[in-house]
Coordinates of C-alpha atoms in Angstrom, one line a residue:
Chain A
X37 CA 129.2 118.6 25.5
X38 CA 127.0 115.8 24.3
X39 CA 127.8 112.5 22.6
X40 CA 126.4 114.1 19.4
X41 CA 128.8 117.0 19.8
X42 CA 131.7 114.6 19.8
X43 CA 130.7 113.3 16.3
X44 CA 130.6 116.9 14.9
X45 CA 133.6 117.2 12.6
X46 CA 133.8 120.9 13.1
X47 CA 134.2 120.3 16.8
X48 CA 137.8 120.7 17.8
X49 CA 139.6 120.2 20.9
X50 CA 142.3 122.3 22.3
X51 CA 145.7 120.6 22.3
X52 CA 145.7 119.5 25.9
X53 CA 142.2 118.2 26.3
X54 CA 140.8 114.9 25.3
X55 CA 137.7 112.7 25.7
X56 CA 137.6 109.5 27.7
X57 CA 134.7 107.1 27.7
X58 CA 134.3 105.5 31.0
X59 CA 131.8 102.6 30.6
X60 CA 129.4 101.2 29.7
X61 CA 131.6 98.2 30.4
X62 CA 133.9 99.7 33.0
X63 CA 133.9 97.4 36.0
X64 CA 133.6 100.2 38.5
X65 CA 130.5 101.8 37.0
X66 CA 128.6 98.8 38.3
X67 CA 126.2 98.3 35.4
X68 CA 125.8 100.0 32.2
X69 CA 126.7 103.6 33.0
X70 CA 128.8 105.5 30.5
X71 CA 130.6 108.6 31.7
X72 CA 131.8 110.8 29.0
X73 CA 134.7 112.7 30.4
X74 CA 136.6 115.7 29.0
X75 CA 140.0 115.6 30.5
X76 CA 143.0 117.8 30.8
X77 CA 145.6 115.3 31.8
X78 CA 144.2 113.6 34.8
X79 CA 141.9 116.4 35.7
X80 CA 138.2 116.3 34.7
X81 CA 136.9 119.3 33.0
X82 CA 133.4 118.0 32.1
X83 CA 131.4 114.9 32.8
X84 CA 128.3 113.8 30.9
X85 CA 126.6 110.6 32.1
X86 CA 125.0 108.7 29.2
X87 CA 122.0 106.6 30.3
X88 CA 119.5 104.2 28.9
X89 CA 121.5 101.1 28.1
X90 CA 119.2 98.9 30.1
X91 CA 115.9 100.7 29.3
X92 CA 113.1 98.2 29.3
X93 CA 110.1 100.6 29.5
X94 CA 109.0 99.3 32.8
X95 CA 106.5 102.2 33.3
X96 CA 104.9 101.4 30.0
X97 CA 104.8 97.7 30.8
X98 CA 102.9 98.7 34.0
X99 CA 100.2 100.4 31.8
X100 CA 99.7 97.2 29.8
X101 CA 99.6 94.7 32.7
X102 CA 97.0 94.3 35.5
X103 CA 98.1 95.4 38.9
X104 CA 98.8 91.8 39.9
X105 CA 100.8 91.0 36.8
X106 CA 103.1 93.9 37.4
X107 CA 104.2 92.3 40.7
X108 CA 107.5 90.8 39.5
X109 CA 108.6 93.9 37.6
X110 CA 109.6 96.4 40.3
X111 CA 112.1 93.9 41.7
X112 CA 113.9 94.1 38.3
X113 CA 114.3 97.8 38.7
X114 CA 116.5 97.9 41.7
X115 CA 117.6 94.3 41.7
X116 CA 119.6 94.8 44.9
X117 CA 116.7 95.8 46.9
X118 CA 114.0 93.9 45.1
X119 CA 112.0 93.1 48.2
X120 CA 111.7 96.8 49.0
X121 CA 110.5 97.7 45.5
X122 CA 108.1 94.8 45.6
X123 CA 106.9 96.1 49.0
X124 CA 106.6 99.6 47.7
X125 CA 104.5 98.5 44.7
X126 CA 102.1 96.6 47.0
X127 CA 101.8 99.5 49.5
X128 CA 101.0 101.8 46.6
X129 CA 98.3 99.6 45.2
X130 CA 96.9 98.7 48.7
X131 CA 96.7 102.4 49.6
X132 CA 94.9 103.1 46.3
X133 CA 92.5 100.2 46.4
X134 CA 92.0 100.2 50.2
X135 CA 93.2 96.7 50.8
X136 CA 93.7 95.8 54.4
X137 CA 96.9 94.0 55.4
X138 CA 97.1 91.7 58.4
X139 CA 99.6 92.9 61.0
X140 CA 101.7 89.8 60.9
X141 CA 102.2 90.2 57.1
X142 CA 103.3 93.8 57.5
X143 CA 105.8 92.8 60.2
X144 CA 107.2 90.0 58.0
X145 CA 107.5 92.5 55.1
X146 CA 109.4 94.9 57.3
X147 CA 111.8 92.2 58.5
X148 CA 112.5 91.0 55.0
X149 CA 112.8 94.6 53.7
X150 CA 115.4 95.5 56.3
X151 CA 117.3 92.2 55.6
X152 CA 117.3 93.2 52.0
X153 CA 118.6 96.7 53.0
X154 CA 121.5 95.0 54.9
X155 CA 122.3 92.7 52.0
X156 CA 122.2 95.7 49.6
X157 CA 124.5 97.7 51.8
X158 CA 126.8 94.7 52.2
X159 CA 127.1 94.3 48.5
X160 CA 127.8 98.0 48.1
X161 CA 130.4 97.9 50.9
X162 CA 132.3 95.0 49.3
X163 CA 132.1 96.4 45.8
X164 CA 133.1 99.9 46.9
X165 CA 136.1 98.7 48.8
X166 CA 137.1 96.6 45.9
X167 CA 136.9 99.6 43.7
X168 CA 139.3 101.3 46.1
X169 CA 141.6 98.4 45.9
X170 CA 140.8 96.3 49.0
X171 CA 139.8 92.9 47.9
X172 CA 139.5 91.1 51.3
X173 CA 136.4 92.9 52.7
X174 CA 134.6 91.9 49.5
X175 CA 134.9 88.3 50.3
X176 CA 133.7 88.8 53.9
X177 CA 130.8 90.9 52.8
X178 CA 129.7 88.3 50.3
X179 CA 129.9 85.6 53.0
X180 CA 127.5 87.6 55.2
X181 CA 125.3 88.4 52.2
X182 CA 125.1 84.7 51.5
X183 CA 123.7 84.1 54.9
X184 CA 120.9 86.6 54.2
X185 CA 120.1 84.8 50.9
X186 CA 120.1 81.4 52.6
X187 CA 117.6 82.8 55.2
X188 CA 115.4 84.4 52.6
X189 CA 115.5 81.5 50.1
X190 CA 113.1 79.1 51.8
X191 CA 110.7 82.0 52.6
X192 CA 110.7 84.0 49.4
X193 CA 111.9 81.3 47.0
X194 CA 114.5 83.4 45.3
X195 CA 117.9 84.7 46.0
X196 CA 118.0 88.1 44.3
X197 CA 114.9 89.1 42.3
X198 CA 112.4 88.4 45.0
X199 CA 108.6 88.6 44.3
X200 CA 107.3 88.0 47.8
X201 CA 104.7 90.5 48.7
X202 CA 101.2 90.0 47.5
X203 CA 98.3 92.5 47.7
X204 CA 97.0 92.2 51.2
X205 CA 99.9 90.1 52.5
X206 CA 102.8 87.9 51.7
X207 CA 103.2 84.8 49.6
X208 CA 104.4 82.5 52.4
X209 CA 104.5 82.6 56.2
X210 CA 107.8 82.5 58.1
X211 CA 108.5 79.6 60.4
X212 CA 110.5 78.9 63.5
X213 CA 113.7 78.0 61.5
X214 CA 113.7 81.4 59.9
X215 CA 113.3 83.2 63.2
X216 CA 116.0 81.2 65.0
X217 CA 118.3 81.5 62.0
X218 CA 117.7 85.2 61.8
X219 CA 118.5 85.7 65.5
X220 CA 121.8 83.8 65.0
X221 CA 122.6 85.9 62.0
X222 CA 122.0 89.2 63.8
X223 CA 124.5 88.1 66.5
X224 CA 127.0 87.0 63.9
X225 CA 126.7 90.2 61.8
X226 CA 127.2 92.4 64.9
X227 CA 130.5 90.7 65.4
X228 CA 131.3 91.0 61.7
X229 CA 130.6 94.7 61.7
X230 CA 133.2 95.1 64.4
X231 CA 135.6 93.3 62.2
X232 CA 134.9 95.5 59.2
X233 CA 135.4 98.5 61.5
X234 CA 138.8 97.2 62.4
X235 CA 139.7 96.1 58.9
X236 CA 138.5 99.2 56.9
X237 CA 137.3 102.1 58.9
X238 CA 140.6 102.9 60.5
X239 CA 142.7 102.0 57.4
X240 CA 144.7 105.1 56.4
X241 CA 144.7 104.3 52.7
X242 CA 140.9 104.1 52.7
X243 CA 140.5 107.2 54.7
X244 CA 143.0 109.2 52.6
X245 CA 141.1 108.1 49.4
X246 CA 137.7 109.1 50.7
X247 CA 138.0 112.0 53.1
X248 CA 137.3 115.4 51.6
X249 CA 136.7 113.7 48.2
X250 CA 133.5 114.4 46.4
X251 CA 132.0 116.9 48.9
X252 CA 128.3 117.5 48.5
X253 CA 127.1 120.4 50.6
X254 CA 123.6 120.2 52.2
X255 CA 122.2 122.9 49.9
X256 CA 123.6 121.1 46.9
X257 CA 122.1 117.8 48.0
X258 CA 118.7 119.4 48.5
X259 CA 118.9 121.3 45.2
X260 CA 119.6 118.1 43.2
X261 CA 116.9 116.1 45.1
X262 CA 119.3 113.6 46.6
X263 CA 117.8 111.2 49.1
X264 CA 118.9 108.2 51.1
X265 CA 122.5 107.9 52.5
X266 CA 123.8 110.5 50.0
X267 CA 121.5 113.1 51.6
X268 CA 122.1 112.0 55.2
X269 CA 125.9 112.0 54.5
X270 CA 125.5 115.7 53.8
X271 CA 124.0 116.5 57.2
X272 CA 120.3 116.4 56.3
X273 CA 118.4 114.0 58.6
X274 CA 115.7 113.0 56.1
X275 CA 114.5 109.4 56.0
X276 CA 111.1 108.5 54.7
X277 CA 110.7 106.0 57.4
X278 CA 110.6 108.9 59.9
X279 CA 109.4 111.8 57.8
X280 CA 106.4 110.0 56.3
X281 CA 106.1 106.7 58.1
X282 CA 104.6 103.9 56.3
X283 CA 103.9 100.3 57.2
X284 CA 104.7 99.5 60.8
X285 CA 107.8 101.6 61.1
X286 CA 106.3 104.0 63.7
X287 CA 106.4 101.2 66.2
X288 CA 110.1 100.7 66.1
X289 CA 112.8 102.6 67.9
X290 CA 115.7 103.3 65.5
X291 CA 118.1 106.2 64.8
X292 CA 118.8 107.8 61.5
X293 CA 122.6 108.0 61.1
X294 CA 123.7 111.4 59.9
X295 CA 127.1 112.8 59.0
X296 CA 127.7 116.4 58.3
X297 CA 130.8 116.4 56.0
X298 CA 129.2 115.3 52.8
X299 CA 132.3 113.6 51.5
X300 CA 132.7 109.9 50.4
X301 CA 133.8 108.8 53.9
X302 CA 130.6 110.3 55.4
X303 CA 128.4 108.6 52.9
X304 CA 130.2 105.4 53.6
X305 CA 129.8 105.8 57.3
X306 CA 126.1 106.5 57.0
X307 CA 125.5 103.2 55.2
X308 CA 127.8 101.4 57.6
X309 CA 125.8 102.7 60.6
X310 CA 122.5 102.0 58.9
X311 CA 123.2 98.3 58.9
X312 CA 123.2 98.3 62.7
X313 CA 119.9 100.3 62.8
X314 CA 118.3 97.7 60.4
X315 CA 119.4 95.0 62.8
X316 CA 117.7 96.8 65.6
X317 CA 114.5 97.1 63.6
X318 CA 114.6 93.4 62.8
X319 CA 115.2 92.5 66.4
X320 CA 112.3 94.5 67.6
X321 CA 110.0 93.1 64.9
X322 CA 111.0 89.6 65.8
X323 CA 110.2 90.3 69.5
X324 CA 106.8 91.7 68.7
X325 CA 105.9 89.5 65.8
X326 CA 102.1 89.0 66.2
X327 CA 100.3 85.8 65.4
X328 CA 97.6 85.6 62.8
X329 CA 97.2 85.2 59.1
X330 CA 99.7 86.6 56.6
X331 CA 97.3 86.9 53.7
X332 CA 93.6 87.6 53.2
X333 CA 91.4 84.6 53.4
X334 CA 90.4 85.1 49.7
X335 CA 93.5 86.0 47.7
X336 CA 93.3 89.3 45.9
X337 CA 93.4 88.6 42.2
X338 CA 91.5 91.4 40.6
X339 CA 92.3 94.8 42.1
X340 CA 89.8 97.6 41.7
X341 CA 91.4 101.0 42.0
X342 CA 88.9 103.8 42.0
X343 CA 89.6 106.5 39.4
X344 CA 92.0 109.1 40.7
X345 CA 95.6 109.7 41.4
X346 CA 97.6 108.3 44.3
X347 CA 101.1 108.8 45.6
X348 CA 103.1 106.6 47.8
X349 CA 106.7 107.1 49.1
X350 CA 109.1 104.5 50.3
X351 CA 112.7 104.4 51.7
X352 CA 114.7 101.9 49.7
X353 CA 118.4 101.2 50.3
X354 CA 119.3 104.1 48.0
X355 CA 116.8 106.7 49.0
X356 CA 113.3 107.7 48.4
X357 CA 111.1 105.8 46.0
X358 CA 108.0 107.6 44.9
X359 CA 105.1 105.9 43.1
X360 CA 102.6 108.1 41.4
X361 CA 99.7 106.1 40.3
X362 CA 96.9 107.3 38.1
X363 CA 93.9 105.1 37.7
X364 CA 90.9 105.4 35.4
X365 CA 89.1 102.7 37.2
X366 CA 90.2 100.0 34.8
X367 CA 92.1 96.8 35.3
X368 CA 95.4 98.3 34.4
X369 CA 97.1 101.4 35.8
X370 CA 96.5 104.4 33.6
X371 CA 99.9 105.6 34.4
X372 CA 102.5 104.5 37.0
X373 CA 105.4 106.8 37.4
X374 CA 108.3 105.6 39.5
X375 CA 110.5 108.2 41.1
X376 CA 113.7 106.3 41.8
X377 CA 116.5 107.5 44.1
X378 CA 119.5 106.6 41.9
X379 CA 118.5 108.9 39.1
X380 CA 118.5 112.0 41.3
X381 CA 121.6 110.8 43.1
X382 CA 123.4 110.4 39.8
X383 CA 122.3 113.8 38.6
X384 CA 124.7 115.5 41.0
X385 CA 127.7 113.7 39.3
X386 CA 128.4 116.2 36.5
X387 CA 128.8 118.9 39.0
X388 CA 130.6 116.8 41.5
X389 CA 133.2 115.5 39.2
X390 CA 134.4 118.8 37.8
X391 CA 138.0 119.5 38.8
X392 CA 138.6 116.1 40.3
X393 CA 141.0 113.4 39.2
X394 CA 140.1 110.4 37.2
X395 CA 141.2 108.1 40.1
X396 CA 138.7 109.9 42.4
X397 CA 135.9 109.4 39.9
X398 CA 135.7 105.8 41.0
X399 CA 135.6 106.7 44.7
X400 CA 132.9 109.3 44.1
X401 CA 130.8 107.3 41.8
X402 CA 131.0 104.3 44.1
X403 CA 130.0 106.4 47.1
X404 CA 126.9 107.6 45.4
X405 CA 125.8 104.0 44.9
X406 CA 123.8 104.0 41.7
X407 CA 122.0 101.0 40.3
X408 CA 121.6 101.4 36.6
X409 CA 118.5 99.3 35.8
X410 CA 116.7 101.4 38.3
X411 CA 117.7 104.6 36.5
X412 CA 117.0 103.2 33.0
X413 CA 113.9 101.3 34.0
Chain B
X17 CA 161.5 119.4 62.2
X18 CA 157.8 119.4 62.9
X19 CA 157.2 118.4 59.3
X20 CA 159.5 115.4 59.8
X21 CA 157.7 114.5 63.0
X22 CA 154.4 114.5 61.2
X23 CA 155.9 112.4 58.5
X24 CA 157.0 109.8 61.1
X25 CA 153.6 110.0 62.8
X26 CA 151.9 109.2 59.5
X27 CA 154.1 106.2 59.0
X28 CA 153.4 105.0 62.6
X29 CA 149.6 105.4 62.2
X30 CA 149.7 103.7 58.8
X31 CA 151.6 100.8 60.2
X32 CA 149.2 100.5 63.2
X33 CA 146.2 100.4 60.9
X34 CA 147.9 97.8 58.7
X35 CA 148.5 95.6 61.8
X36 CA 144.9 96.0 63.0
X37 CA 143.6 95.0 59.6
X38 CA 146.0 92.1 59.3
X39 CA 144.9 90.9 62.7
X40 CA 141.4 90.4 61.4
X41 CA 142.6 88.6 58.2
X42 CA 144.9 86.3 60.1
X43 CA 142.1 85.4 62.6
X44 CA 139.9 84.4 59.6
X45 CA 142.7 82.3 58.2
X46 CA 142.1 79.8 61.0
X47 CA 138.3 79.7 60.7
X48 CA 136.4 77.0 58.7
X49 CA 136.1 77.4 55.0
X50 CA 132.7 78.9 54.0
X51 CA 132.6 77.9 50.4
X52 CA 131.5 74.6 48.9
X53 CA 133.5 72.9 46.2
X54 CA 130.7 73.1 43.8
X55 CA 130.3 70.5 41.2
X56 CA 131.6 67.8 43.5
X57 CA 129.6 69.0 46.6
X58 CA 126.2 70.5 46.5
X59 CA 124.0 72.2 49.0
X60 CA 120.5 71.0 49.7
X61 CA 117.8 73.0 48.0
X62 CA 115.3 74.2 50.6
X63 CA 111.6 73.3 50.2
X64 CA 110.4 76.8 49.2
X65 CA 112.9 77.2 46.4
X66 CA 111.3 78.4 43.1
X67 CA 112.7 76.6 40.2
X68 CA 110.9 76.3 36.8
X69 CA 107.3 75.1 37.3
X70 CA 106.3 71.5 36.7
X71 CA 103.1 69.5 36.9
X72 CA 102.3 67.7 40.1
X73 CA 101.9 64.0 39.7
X74 CA 98.8 62.7 41.4
X75 CA 99.9 59.6 43.4
X76 CA 96.5 58.0 42.9
X77 CA 96.2 58.3 39.1
X78 CA 99.9 58.7 38.2
X79 CA 98.8 61.6 36.1
X80 CA 98.7 65.4 36.4
X81 CA 95.7 67.3 37.8
X82 CA 95.6 70.0 35.1
X83 CA 92.1 70.6 33.7
X84 CA 93.3 73.1 31.0
X85 CA 91.2 75.9 32.5
X86 CA 93.9 78.4 31.5
X87 CA 93.9 80.4 34.8
X88 CA 97.7 80.2 34.9
X89 CA 98.1 81.4 31.3
X90 CA 95.8 84.4 32.0
X91 CA 97.6 85.5 35.2
X92 CA 101.1 85.0 33.9
X93 CA 102.8 88.5 33.7
X94 CA 105.0 87.5 30.8
X95 CA 102.5 85.3 28.9
X96 CA 104.9 82.3 28.8
X97 CA 102.3 79.6 29.4
X98 CA 100.0 78.2 26.8
X99 CA 97.6 75.4 27.7
X100 CA 95.7 73.5 25.0
X101 CA 92.9 71.1 25.8
X102 CA 89.2 70.7 25.9
X103 CA 86.2 68.8 27.0
X104 CA 86.4 65.4 25.3
X105 CA 83.7 63.5 27.0
X106 CA 81.3 64.2 29.8
X107 CA 82.1 62.5 33.1
X108 CA 80.3 59.2 33.4
X109 CA 80.4 58.3 29.8
X110 CA 84.0 57.3 30.2
X111 CA 84.9 57.6 33.9
X112 CA 88.6 56.9 33.2
X113 CA 90.7 59.8 34.3
X114 CA 87.8 61.9 35.7
X115 CA 88.8 63.3 39.1
X116 CA 85.3 63.8 40.4
X117 CA 82.0 62.7 38.9
X118 CA 80.7 66.2 38.4
X119 CA 83.8 67.3 36.6
X120 CA 83.7 67.4 32.9
X121 CA 86.2 65.0 31.6
X122 CA 88.9 67.2 30.3
X123 CA 92.0 66.3 28.4
X124 CA 95.0 68.6 28.5
X125 CA 96.7 68.1 25.2
X126 CA 99.7 70.3 26.0
X127 CA 101.1 72.6 28.6
X128 CA 103.8 74.6 26.9
X129 CA 105.9 76.9 29.0
X130 CA 108.9 79.1 27.9
X131 CA 111.2 79.0 30.9
X132 CA 113.6 81.5 29.4
X133 CA 111.0 84.3 29.9
X134 CA 109.6 83.1 33.2
X135 CA 110.3 85.4 36.1
X136 CA 109.4 82.8 38.8
X137 CA 107.0 85.1 40.5
X138 CA 104.7 82.3 41.5
X139 CA 101.4 83.7 40.4
X140 CA 100.6 80.6 38.3
X141 CA 101.3 78.2 41.1
X142 CA 99.2 80.3 43.5
X143 CA 96.3 80.8 41.1
X144 CA 95.9 77.2 40.0
X145 CA 92.5 76.0 41.3
X146 CA 93.5 72.4 41.3
X147 CA 97.0 72.8 42.7
X148 CA 98.3 71.1 39.6
X149 CA 101.5 73.2 39.5
X150 CA 104.5 73.4 41.7
X151 CA 108.0 74.7 41.6
X152 CA 110.7 72.3 40.7
X153 CA 114.1 72.3 42.3
X154 CA 116.1 72.5 39.1
X155 CA 118.7 75.2 39.3
X156 CA 121.3 74.3 36.7
X157 CA 119.4 75.8 33.7
X158 CA 121.4 76.3 30.6
X159 CA 121.0 75.4 27.0
X160 CA 122.6 76.1 23.6
X161 CA 119.5 77.7 22.2
X162 CA 116.4 79.6 23.2
X163 CA 114.2 76.7 21.9
X164 CA 115.4 74.3 24.6
X165 CA 113.7 76.4 27.2
X166 CA 110.3 75.8 25.6
X167 CA 109.0 72.7 27.2
X168 CA 105.7 70.8 26.9
X169 CA 105.2 69.7 30.5
X170 CA 102.5 67.2 29.7
X171 CA 104.7 65.5 27.0
X172 CA 107.6 65.5 29.4
X173 CA 105.7 63.9 32.1
X174 CA 104.4 61.2 29.8
X175 CA 107.9 60.6 28.4
X176 CA 109.4 60.3 31.9
X177 CA 106.6 58.0 33.0
X178 CA 107.2 55.8 30.0
X179 CA 110.7 55.1 31.2
X180 CA 109.5 54.6 34.7
X181 CA 110.9 57.9 35.9
X182 CA 108.8 60.2 38.0
X183 CA 108.6 63.9 36.9
X184 CA 109.9 64.4 40.4
X185 CA 113.2 63.3 39.1
X186 CA 113.8 67.0 38.7
X187 CA 113.8 67.2 42.4
X188 CA 117.1 65.8 43.3
X189 CA 117.1 63.5 46.3
X190 CA 119.3 64.0 49.3
X191 CA 122.6 65.0 48.0
X192 CA 125.9 65.1 49.6
X193 CA 125.6 67.6 52.3
X194 CA 128.6 69.8 52.3
X195 CA 130.5 69.9 55.5
X196 CA 129.6 73.2 57.1

């Protein structure tokens, strides 16, 4: 069934089935996702996600901008992990052009990226629980998220759509206030995670709504190219930070939380446990933060990428980001293909939603955690 | 009978989880408020905040340092800056306004920026060779049309100077610090 098929006058429905448009303005689709559902009563027979409502042609924009000018755009793809997309873009161009990055800059980037991962997970946590009917955790999560934004604001200058990394470094060095503030925040968040654990993780209503709902088997997850917490919730311990380490990640000790069930609760738990691991990474990075410059002495303005094709992978909050860069030696990229995690993660939905109830759609869709501007680009 | 026992067990575990959840909520009820009563109380804007760009006023000349070189306009990803100006007189012929003797005396006629399309990436501020640009601390940006976001920074600076108001008026001074 396609949206076109619905318009076909010869298309008839049997008596007990009907169509339901969920989105693009449905509050629980978190953005402009439209799910076309064919229902029999409350049961879903077919699901067809309709995409493209926030398509801006980002990959085409990349071809018409210089490497430097494309800097603010990746942050507008996944606006919840803008620092990570920004970082990924810089890593890809640096790898292609052979630009060296000072060690301190790379540490700062990792600290900020992990902070961004926590803030992204916190927003997801609050929004997901609100979808399931719990309003209180949403307020607590936003309080913690506000602390992260307050920390990042003086350093990066923005609160959401950060543009902080530059080729060969970062825009601004961190200071002592940031470090002490961050250490205090780590301590605070550890206490808060315990509170969330009490408030949510043992709640019977929450468990009943998520356990054994939307089960993705490990094979199915691999077949659909799922990455990130969705894949790790299905028992596959794949994390780009370990599988193909980039930046300074090999220097840190952290675990990759894996759950084997593949249901909504497992995906939830993976993200929940990931926050603690991100805190561990930040702590180690702060302890070992080297001194030195954070940007090259002469700022990189014109990037010369030798002709050829390059590939760079990155673990964002939602999974694997892949950047395929083709250069013809000119000022602009010849082609810049972004492989984004949400698109693949969403692709499993039509299969996953068949034979579930409408009420479970929200639990399943939320647990997959898609960000629409990232899919539509 | 065992079915009934399980039923009672479910009620008991449900009640227990409810109590443990409520314990957290009640504890937070006695903690300080984390929100700020916004229009009446405001938080201080930190130094690194990126608001719409503005021209830096040179304390010596009371004027801006822009030499209309156009670097910012070329580097801008969204092409929102347009700088008009040119060499009017060579330095020395009319020393007034020249920053350095070897500089050609340049007059910037206009520095027009469309804030509505600016993504605040900071490339213009970083690329400016004369450090003539900086981020303002304005954050309450709204207007009734798209046109109000298009501002000539040179004209605005002049107009503000005419009424004895520094362009830095866009940087609010110490405001009421909200009680943490």
